[in-house]
PDB file of C-alpha atoms in Angstrom:
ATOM      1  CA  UNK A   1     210.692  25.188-126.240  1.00  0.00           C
ATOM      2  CA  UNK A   2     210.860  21.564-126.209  1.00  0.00           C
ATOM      3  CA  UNK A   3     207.761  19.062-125.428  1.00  0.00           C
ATOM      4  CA  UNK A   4     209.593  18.282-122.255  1.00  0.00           C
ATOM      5  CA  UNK A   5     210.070  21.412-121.196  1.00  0.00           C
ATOM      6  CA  UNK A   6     206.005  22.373-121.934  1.00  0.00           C
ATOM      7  CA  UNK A   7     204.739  19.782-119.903  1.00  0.00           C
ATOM      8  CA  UNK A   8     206.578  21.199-116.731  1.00  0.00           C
ATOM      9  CA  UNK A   9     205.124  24.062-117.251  1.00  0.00           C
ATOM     10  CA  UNK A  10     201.426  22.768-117.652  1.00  0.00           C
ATOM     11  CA  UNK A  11     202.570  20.246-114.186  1.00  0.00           C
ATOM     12  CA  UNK A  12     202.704  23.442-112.299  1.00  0.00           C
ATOM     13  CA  UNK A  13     199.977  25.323-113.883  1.00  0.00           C
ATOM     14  CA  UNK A  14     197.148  22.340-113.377  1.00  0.00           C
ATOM     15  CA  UNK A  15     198.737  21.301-110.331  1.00  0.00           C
ATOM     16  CA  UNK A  16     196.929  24.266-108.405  1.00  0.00           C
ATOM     17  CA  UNK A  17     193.145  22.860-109.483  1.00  0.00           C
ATOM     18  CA  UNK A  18     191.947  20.535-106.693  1.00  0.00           C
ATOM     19  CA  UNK A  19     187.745  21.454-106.964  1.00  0.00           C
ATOM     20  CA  UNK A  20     187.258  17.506-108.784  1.00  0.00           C
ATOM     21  CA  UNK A  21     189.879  15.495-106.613  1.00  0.00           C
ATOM     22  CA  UNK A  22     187.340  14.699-103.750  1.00  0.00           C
ATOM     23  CA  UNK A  23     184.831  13.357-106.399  1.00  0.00           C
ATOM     24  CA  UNK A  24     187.031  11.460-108.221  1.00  0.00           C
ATOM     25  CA  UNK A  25     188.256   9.445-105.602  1.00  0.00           C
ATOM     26  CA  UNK A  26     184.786   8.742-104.338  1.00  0.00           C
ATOM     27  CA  UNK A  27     183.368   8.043-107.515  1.00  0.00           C
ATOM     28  CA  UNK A  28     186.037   5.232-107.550  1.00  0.00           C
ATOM     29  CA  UNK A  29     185.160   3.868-103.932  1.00  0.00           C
ATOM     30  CA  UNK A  30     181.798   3.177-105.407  1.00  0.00           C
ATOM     31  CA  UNK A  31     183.102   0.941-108.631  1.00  0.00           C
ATOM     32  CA  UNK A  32     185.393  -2.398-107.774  1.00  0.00           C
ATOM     33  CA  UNK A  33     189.029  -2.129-108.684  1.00  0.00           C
ATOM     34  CA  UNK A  34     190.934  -1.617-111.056  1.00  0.00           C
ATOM     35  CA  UNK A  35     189.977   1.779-112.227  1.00  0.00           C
ATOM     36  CA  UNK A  36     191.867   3.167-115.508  1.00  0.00           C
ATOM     37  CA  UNK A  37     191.990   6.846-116.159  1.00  0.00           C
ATOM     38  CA  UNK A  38     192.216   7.919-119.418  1.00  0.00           C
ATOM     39  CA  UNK A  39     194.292  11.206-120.207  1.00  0.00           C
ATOM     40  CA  UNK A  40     196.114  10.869-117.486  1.00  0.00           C
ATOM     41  CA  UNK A  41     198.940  13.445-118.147  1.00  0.00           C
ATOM     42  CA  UNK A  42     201.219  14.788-115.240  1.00  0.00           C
ATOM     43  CA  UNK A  43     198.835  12.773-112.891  1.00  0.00           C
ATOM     44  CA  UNK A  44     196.791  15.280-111.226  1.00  0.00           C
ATOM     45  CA  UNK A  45     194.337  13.027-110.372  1.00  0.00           C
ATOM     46  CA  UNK A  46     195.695   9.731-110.972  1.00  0.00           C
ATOM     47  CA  UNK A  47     198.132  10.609-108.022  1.00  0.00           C
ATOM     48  CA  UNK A  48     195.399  11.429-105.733  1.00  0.00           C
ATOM     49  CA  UNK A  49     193.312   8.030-106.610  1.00  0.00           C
ATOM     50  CA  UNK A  50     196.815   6.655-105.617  1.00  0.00           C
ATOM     51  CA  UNK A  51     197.342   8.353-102.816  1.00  0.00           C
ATOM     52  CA  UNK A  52     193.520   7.757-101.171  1.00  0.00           C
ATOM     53  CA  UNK A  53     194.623   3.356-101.724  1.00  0.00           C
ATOM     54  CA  UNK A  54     192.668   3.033-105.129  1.00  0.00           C
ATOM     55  CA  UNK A  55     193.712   0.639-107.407  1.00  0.00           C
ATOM     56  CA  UNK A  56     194.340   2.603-110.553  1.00  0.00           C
ATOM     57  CA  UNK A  57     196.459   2.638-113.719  1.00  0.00           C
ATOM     58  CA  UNK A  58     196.754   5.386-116.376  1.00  0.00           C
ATOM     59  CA  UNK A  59     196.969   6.236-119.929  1.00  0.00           C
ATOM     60  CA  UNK A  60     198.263   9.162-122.004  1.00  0.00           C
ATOM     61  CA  UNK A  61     199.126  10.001-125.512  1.00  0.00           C
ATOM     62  CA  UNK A  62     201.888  12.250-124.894  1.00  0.00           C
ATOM     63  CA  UNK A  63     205.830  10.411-123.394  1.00  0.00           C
ATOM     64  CA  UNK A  64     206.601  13.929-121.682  1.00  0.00           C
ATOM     65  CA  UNK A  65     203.700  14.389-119.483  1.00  0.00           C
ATOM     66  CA  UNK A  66     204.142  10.471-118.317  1.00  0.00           C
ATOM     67  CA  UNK A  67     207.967  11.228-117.747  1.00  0.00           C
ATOM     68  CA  UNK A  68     206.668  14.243-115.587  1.00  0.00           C
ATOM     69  CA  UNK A  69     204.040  11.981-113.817  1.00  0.00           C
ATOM     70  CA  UNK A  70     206.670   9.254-112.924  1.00  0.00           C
ATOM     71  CA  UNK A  71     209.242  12.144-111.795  1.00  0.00           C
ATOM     72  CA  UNK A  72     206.670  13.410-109.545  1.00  0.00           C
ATOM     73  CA  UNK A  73     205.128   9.788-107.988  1.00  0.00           C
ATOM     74  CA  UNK A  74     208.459   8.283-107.764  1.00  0.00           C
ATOM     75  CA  UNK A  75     211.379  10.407-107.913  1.00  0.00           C
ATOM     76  CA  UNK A  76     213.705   7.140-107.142  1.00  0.00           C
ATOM     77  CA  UNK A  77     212.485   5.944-110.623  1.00  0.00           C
ATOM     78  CA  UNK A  78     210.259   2.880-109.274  1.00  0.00           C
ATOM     79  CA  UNK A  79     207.790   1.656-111.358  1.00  0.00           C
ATOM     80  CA  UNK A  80     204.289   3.524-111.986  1.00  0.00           C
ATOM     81  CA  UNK A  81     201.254   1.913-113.325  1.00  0.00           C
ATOM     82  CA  UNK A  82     200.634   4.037-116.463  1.00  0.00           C
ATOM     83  CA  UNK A  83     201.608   3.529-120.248  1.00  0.00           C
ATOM     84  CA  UNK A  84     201.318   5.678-123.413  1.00  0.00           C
ATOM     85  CA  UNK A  85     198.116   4.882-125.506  1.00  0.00           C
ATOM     86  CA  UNK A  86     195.429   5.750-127.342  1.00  0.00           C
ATOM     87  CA  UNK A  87     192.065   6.010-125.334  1.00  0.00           C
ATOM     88  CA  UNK A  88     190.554   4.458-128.783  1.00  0.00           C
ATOM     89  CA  UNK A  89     192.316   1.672-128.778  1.00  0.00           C
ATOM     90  CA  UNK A  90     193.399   0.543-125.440  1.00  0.00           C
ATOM     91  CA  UNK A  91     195.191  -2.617-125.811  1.00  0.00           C
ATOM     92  CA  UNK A  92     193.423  -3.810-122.596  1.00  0.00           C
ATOM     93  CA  UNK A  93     191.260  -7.282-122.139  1.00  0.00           C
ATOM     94  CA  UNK A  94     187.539  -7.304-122.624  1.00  0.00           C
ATOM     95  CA  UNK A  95     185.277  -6.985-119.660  1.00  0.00           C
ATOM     96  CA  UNK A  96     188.359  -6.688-117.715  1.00  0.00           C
ATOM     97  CA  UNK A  97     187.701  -3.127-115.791  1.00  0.00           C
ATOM     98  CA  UNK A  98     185.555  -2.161-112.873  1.00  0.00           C
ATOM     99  CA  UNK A  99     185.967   1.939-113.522  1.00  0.00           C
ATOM    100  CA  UNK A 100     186.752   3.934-116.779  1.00  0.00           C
ATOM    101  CA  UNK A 101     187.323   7.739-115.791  1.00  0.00           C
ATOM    102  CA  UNK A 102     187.801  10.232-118.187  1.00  0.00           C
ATOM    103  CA  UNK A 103     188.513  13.838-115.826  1.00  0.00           C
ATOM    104  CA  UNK A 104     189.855  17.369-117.149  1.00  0.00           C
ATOM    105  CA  UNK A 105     186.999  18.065-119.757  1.00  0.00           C
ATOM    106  CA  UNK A 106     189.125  16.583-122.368  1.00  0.00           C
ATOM    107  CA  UNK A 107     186.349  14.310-124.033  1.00  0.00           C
ATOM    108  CA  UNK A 108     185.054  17.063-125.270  1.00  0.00           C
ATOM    109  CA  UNK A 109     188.136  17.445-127.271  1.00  0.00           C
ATOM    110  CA  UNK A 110     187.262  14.275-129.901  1.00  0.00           C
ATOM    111  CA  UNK A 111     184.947  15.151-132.447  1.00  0.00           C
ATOM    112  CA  UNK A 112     182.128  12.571-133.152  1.00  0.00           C
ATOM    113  CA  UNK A 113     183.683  10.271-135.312  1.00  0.00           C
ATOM    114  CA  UNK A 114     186.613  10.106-132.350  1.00  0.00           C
ATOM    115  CA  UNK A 115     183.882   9.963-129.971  1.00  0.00           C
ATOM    116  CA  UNK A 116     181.984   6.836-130.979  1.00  0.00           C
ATOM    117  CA  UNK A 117     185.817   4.906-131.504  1.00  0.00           C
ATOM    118  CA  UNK A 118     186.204   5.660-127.842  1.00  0.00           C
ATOM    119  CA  UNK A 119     182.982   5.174-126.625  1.00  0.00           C
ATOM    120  CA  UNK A 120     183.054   1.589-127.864  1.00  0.00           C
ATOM    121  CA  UNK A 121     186.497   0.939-126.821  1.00  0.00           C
ATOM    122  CA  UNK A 122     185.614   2.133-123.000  1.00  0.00           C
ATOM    123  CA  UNK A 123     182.159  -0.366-123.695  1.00  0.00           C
ATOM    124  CA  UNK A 124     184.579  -3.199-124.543  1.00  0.00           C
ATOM    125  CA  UNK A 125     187.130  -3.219-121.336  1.00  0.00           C
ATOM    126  CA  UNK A 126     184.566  -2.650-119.084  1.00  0.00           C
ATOM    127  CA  UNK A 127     182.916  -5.414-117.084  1.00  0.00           C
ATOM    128  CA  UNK A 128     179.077  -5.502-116.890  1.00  0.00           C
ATOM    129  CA  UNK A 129     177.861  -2.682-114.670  1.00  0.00           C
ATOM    130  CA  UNK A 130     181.534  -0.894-115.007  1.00  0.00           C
ATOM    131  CA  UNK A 131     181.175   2.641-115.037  1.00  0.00           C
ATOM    132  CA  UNK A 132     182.361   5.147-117.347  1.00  0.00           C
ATOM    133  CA  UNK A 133     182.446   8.819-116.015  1.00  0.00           C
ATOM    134  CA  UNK A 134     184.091  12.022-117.485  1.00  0.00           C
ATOM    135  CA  UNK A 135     183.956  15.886-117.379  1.00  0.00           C
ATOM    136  CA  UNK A 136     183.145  18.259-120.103  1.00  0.00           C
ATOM    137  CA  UNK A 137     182.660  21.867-119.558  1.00  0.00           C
ATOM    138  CA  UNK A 138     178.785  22.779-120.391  1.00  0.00           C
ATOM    139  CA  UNK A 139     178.169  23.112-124.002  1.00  0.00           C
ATOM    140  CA  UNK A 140     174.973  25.279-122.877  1.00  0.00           C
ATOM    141  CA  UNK A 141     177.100  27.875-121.162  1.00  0.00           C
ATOM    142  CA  UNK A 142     179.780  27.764-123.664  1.00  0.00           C
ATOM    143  CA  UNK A 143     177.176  29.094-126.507  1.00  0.00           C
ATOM    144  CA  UNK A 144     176.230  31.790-124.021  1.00  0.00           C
ATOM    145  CA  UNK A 145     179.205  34.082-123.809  1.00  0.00           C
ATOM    146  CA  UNK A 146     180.624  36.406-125.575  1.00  0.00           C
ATOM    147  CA  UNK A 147     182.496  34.792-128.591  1.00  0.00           C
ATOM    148  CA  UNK A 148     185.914  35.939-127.948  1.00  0.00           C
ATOM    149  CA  UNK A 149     187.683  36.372-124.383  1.00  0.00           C
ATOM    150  CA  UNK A 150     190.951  38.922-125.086  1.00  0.00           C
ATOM    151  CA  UNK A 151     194.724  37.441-123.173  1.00  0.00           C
ATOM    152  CA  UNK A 152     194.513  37.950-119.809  1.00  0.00           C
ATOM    153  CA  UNK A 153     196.524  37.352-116.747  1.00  0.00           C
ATOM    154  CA  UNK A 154     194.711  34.088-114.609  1.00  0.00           C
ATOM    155  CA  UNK A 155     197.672  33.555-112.363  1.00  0.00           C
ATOM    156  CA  UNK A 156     201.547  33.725-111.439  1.00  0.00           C
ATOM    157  CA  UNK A 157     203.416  30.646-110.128  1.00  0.00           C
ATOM    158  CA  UNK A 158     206.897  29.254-109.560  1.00  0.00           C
ATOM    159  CA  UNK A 159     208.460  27.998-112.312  1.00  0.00           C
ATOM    160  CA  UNK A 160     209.907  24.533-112.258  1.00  0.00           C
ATOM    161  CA  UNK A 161     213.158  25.773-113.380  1.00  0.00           C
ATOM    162  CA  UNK A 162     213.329  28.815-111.252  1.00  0.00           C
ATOM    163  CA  UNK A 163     211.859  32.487-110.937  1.00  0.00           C
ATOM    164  CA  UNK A 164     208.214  32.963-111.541  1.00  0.00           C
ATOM    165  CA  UNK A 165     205.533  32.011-114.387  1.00  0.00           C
ATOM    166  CA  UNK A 166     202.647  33.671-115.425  1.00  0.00           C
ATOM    167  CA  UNK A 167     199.858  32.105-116.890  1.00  0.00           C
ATOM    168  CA  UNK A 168     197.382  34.146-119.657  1.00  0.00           C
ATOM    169  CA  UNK A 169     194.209  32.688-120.712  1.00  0.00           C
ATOM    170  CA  UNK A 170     191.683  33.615-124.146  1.00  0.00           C
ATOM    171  CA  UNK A 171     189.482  31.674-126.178  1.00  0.00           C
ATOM    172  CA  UNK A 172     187.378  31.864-129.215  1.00  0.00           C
ATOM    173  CA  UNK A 173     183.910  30.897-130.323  1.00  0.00           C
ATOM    174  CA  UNK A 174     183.243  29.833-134.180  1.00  0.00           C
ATOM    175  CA  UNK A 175     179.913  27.805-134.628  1.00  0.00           C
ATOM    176  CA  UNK A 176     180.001  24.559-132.553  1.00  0.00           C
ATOM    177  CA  UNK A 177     183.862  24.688-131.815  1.00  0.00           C
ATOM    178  CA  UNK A 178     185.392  26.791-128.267  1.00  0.00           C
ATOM    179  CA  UNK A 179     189.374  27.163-128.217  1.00  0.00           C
ATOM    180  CA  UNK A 180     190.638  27.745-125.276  1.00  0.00           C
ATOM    181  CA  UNK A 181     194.799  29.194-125.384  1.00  0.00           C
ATOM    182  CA  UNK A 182     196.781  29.670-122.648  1.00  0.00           C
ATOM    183  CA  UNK A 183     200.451  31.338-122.744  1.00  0.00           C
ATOM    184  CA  UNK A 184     202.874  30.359-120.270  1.00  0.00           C
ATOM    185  CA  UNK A 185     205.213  33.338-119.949  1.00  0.00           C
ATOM    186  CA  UNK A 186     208.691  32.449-117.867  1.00  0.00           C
ATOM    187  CA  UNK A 187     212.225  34.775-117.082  1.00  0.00           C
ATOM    188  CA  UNK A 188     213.760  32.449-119.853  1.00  0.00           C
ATOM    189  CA  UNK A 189     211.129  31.479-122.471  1.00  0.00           C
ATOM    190  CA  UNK A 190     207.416  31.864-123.620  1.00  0.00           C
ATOM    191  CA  UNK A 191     204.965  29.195-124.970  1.00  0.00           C
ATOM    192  CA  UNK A 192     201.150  28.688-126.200  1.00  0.00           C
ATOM    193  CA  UNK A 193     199.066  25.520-126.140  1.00  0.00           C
ATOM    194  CA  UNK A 194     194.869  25.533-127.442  1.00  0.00           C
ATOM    195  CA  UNK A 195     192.606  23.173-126.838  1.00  0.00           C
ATOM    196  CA  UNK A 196     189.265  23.001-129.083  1.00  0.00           C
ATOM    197  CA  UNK A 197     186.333  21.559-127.177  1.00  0.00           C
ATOM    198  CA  UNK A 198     183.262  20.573-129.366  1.00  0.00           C
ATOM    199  CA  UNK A 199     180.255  21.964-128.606  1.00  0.00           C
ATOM    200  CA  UNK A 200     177.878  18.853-128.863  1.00  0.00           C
ATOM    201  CA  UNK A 201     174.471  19.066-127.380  1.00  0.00           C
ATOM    202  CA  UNK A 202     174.057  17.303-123.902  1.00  0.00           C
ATOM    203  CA  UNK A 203     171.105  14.921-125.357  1.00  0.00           C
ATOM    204  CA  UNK A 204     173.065  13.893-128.666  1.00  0.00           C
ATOM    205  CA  UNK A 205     176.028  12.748-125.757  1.00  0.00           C
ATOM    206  CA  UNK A 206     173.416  10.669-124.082  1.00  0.00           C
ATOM    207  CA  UNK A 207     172.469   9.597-126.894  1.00  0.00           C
ATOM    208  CA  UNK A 208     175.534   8.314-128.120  1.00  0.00           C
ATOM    209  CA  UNK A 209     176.289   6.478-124.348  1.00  0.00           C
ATOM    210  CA  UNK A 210     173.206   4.783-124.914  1.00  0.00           C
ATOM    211  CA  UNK A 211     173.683   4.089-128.404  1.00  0.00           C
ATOM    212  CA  UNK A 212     176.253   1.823-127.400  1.00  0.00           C
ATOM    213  CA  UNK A 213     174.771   0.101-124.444  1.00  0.00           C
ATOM    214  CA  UNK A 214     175.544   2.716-121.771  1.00  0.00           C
ATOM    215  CA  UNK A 215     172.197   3.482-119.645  1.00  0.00           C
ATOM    216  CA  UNK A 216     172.890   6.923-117.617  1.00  0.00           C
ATOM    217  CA  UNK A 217     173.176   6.381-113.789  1.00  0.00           C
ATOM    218  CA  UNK A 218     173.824  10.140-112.884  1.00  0.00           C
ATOM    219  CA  UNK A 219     174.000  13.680-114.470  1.00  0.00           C
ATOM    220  CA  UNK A 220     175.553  16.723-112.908  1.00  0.00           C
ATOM    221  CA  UNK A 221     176.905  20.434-113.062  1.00  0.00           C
ATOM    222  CA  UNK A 222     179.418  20.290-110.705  1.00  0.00           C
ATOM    223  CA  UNK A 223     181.667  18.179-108.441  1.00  0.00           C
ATOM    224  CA  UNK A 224     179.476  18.720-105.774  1.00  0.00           C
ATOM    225  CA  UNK A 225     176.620  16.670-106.992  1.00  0.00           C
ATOM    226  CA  UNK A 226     174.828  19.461-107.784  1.00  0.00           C
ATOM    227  CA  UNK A 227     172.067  19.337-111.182  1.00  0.00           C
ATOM    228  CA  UNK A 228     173.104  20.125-114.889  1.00  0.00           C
ATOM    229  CA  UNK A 229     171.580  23.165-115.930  1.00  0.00           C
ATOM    230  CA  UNK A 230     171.601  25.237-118.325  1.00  0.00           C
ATOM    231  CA  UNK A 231     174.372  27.499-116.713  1.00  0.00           C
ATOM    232  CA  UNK A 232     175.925  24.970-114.436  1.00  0.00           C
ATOM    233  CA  UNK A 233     180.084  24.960-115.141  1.00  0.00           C
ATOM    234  CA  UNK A 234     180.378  21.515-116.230  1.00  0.00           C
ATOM    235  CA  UNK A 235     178.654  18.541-117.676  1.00  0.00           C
ATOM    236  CA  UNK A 236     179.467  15.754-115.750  1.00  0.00           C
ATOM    237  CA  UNK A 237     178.004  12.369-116.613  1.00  0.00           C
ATOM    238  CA  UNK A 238     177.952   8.824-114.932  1.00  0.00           C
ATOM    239  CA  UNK A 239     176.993   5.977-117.578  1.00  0.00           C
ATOM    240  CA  UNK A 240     176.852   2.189-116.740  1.00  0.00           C
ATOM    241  CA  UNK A 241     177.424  -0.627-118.752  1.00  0.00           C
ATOM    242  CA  UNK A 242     174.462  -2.161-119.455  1.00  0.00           C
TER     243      UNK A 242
END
């Protein structure tokens, strides 16, 4: 199955998870423009900060889920403010960024080396009192279940390409490190993707915010503005520029 092909299939699966969309637009009412999401992919929520009149760009590491993004914003081909990059190294002017959103618990997915690259780049673009705000899914919670989830069926949807997909879900604990696979299973073809979140303790992320000149504004366990706690679903954090 080619790259392509993989990120239609992830389009449609992710496409169906709307819990953070409300947030993320307000949380970018609340910052002046422009507002630059990082990990963008098929645009799940870049299209909805679009669609509510925010002034937003995007950036992704993979061409395929940009190609599906621009398909599905503007299928006459017009142009579409996102680029391929590296969230570490942005290419963007200093202090030139009112917002830096990082959604879809992916930076949990840099270890800590990768993590203190990009929290200095995001430090760097962002104008004095910019925000910075991402989701992780709670390490606390993670360490709490069992340590391996057997393939099961989450959901079936309509393939892209026709017919029907179903989507299987299992992951795997080993020390600090949670893998999450999902199988995409089609009438013509079959493919895996895993993700590996790191496990990092809430205060050594705060830590590491501050470190860098971050002060928090805001912690929560949901997209509802409700508290982190220990078995809240997410870690969701709101840092300032100092």
């Amino acid at each position: 199955m080619n790259a392509l092909r993989r990120a239609r299939l992830y389009h449609a699966h992710h496409r169906t998870y709307t819990e953070d969309l409300p947030f993320w637009v307000e949380t970018a009412s609340r910052y002046p423009p422009p507002v630059l999401e990082l990990g963008c992919g098929t645009g799940r929520v870049f299209r909805a900060l679009r669609e509510a009149g925010r002034s937003a760009f995007g950036v992704d590491l993979s061409p395929e889920m940009l190609r599906v993004l621009r398909k599905e914003m503007t299928p006459e081909g017009e142009a579409v403010p996102v680029f391929r990059g590296d969230a570490r190294s942005l290419g963007v002017a200093a202090a030139s960024l009112g917002l830096v959103i990082f959604p879809c618990n992916t930076f949990s997915t840099f270890d800590s080396s990768g993590r203190a690259a990009l929290l200095g780049e995001i430090h760097r673009v962002l104008r004095p009192e910019g925000g910075f705000v991402f989701s992780a899914p709670n390490p606390l919670l993670l360490q709490e279940i069992p340590s391996q989830g057997g393939l099961r069926l989450e959901m079936t949807l309509p393939d892209p390409a026709g017919g029907e997909m179903r989507v299987f879900s299992a992951w795997e604990r080993a020390g600090t490190r949670f893998t999450i696979r999902w199988v995409y299973e089609t009438e013509r073809d079959r493919c895996a993707c895993a993700t590996t979140h790191l496990l990092e303790p809430p205060e050594r992320t705060l830590k590491a915010l501050r470190a860098v000149g971050f002060t928090i504004a805001a912690l929560y366990g949901d997209f509802a503005g409700g508290d982190f706690e220990p078995f809240a679903p997410y870690l969701v954090v709101e840092a300032r520029k100092c």
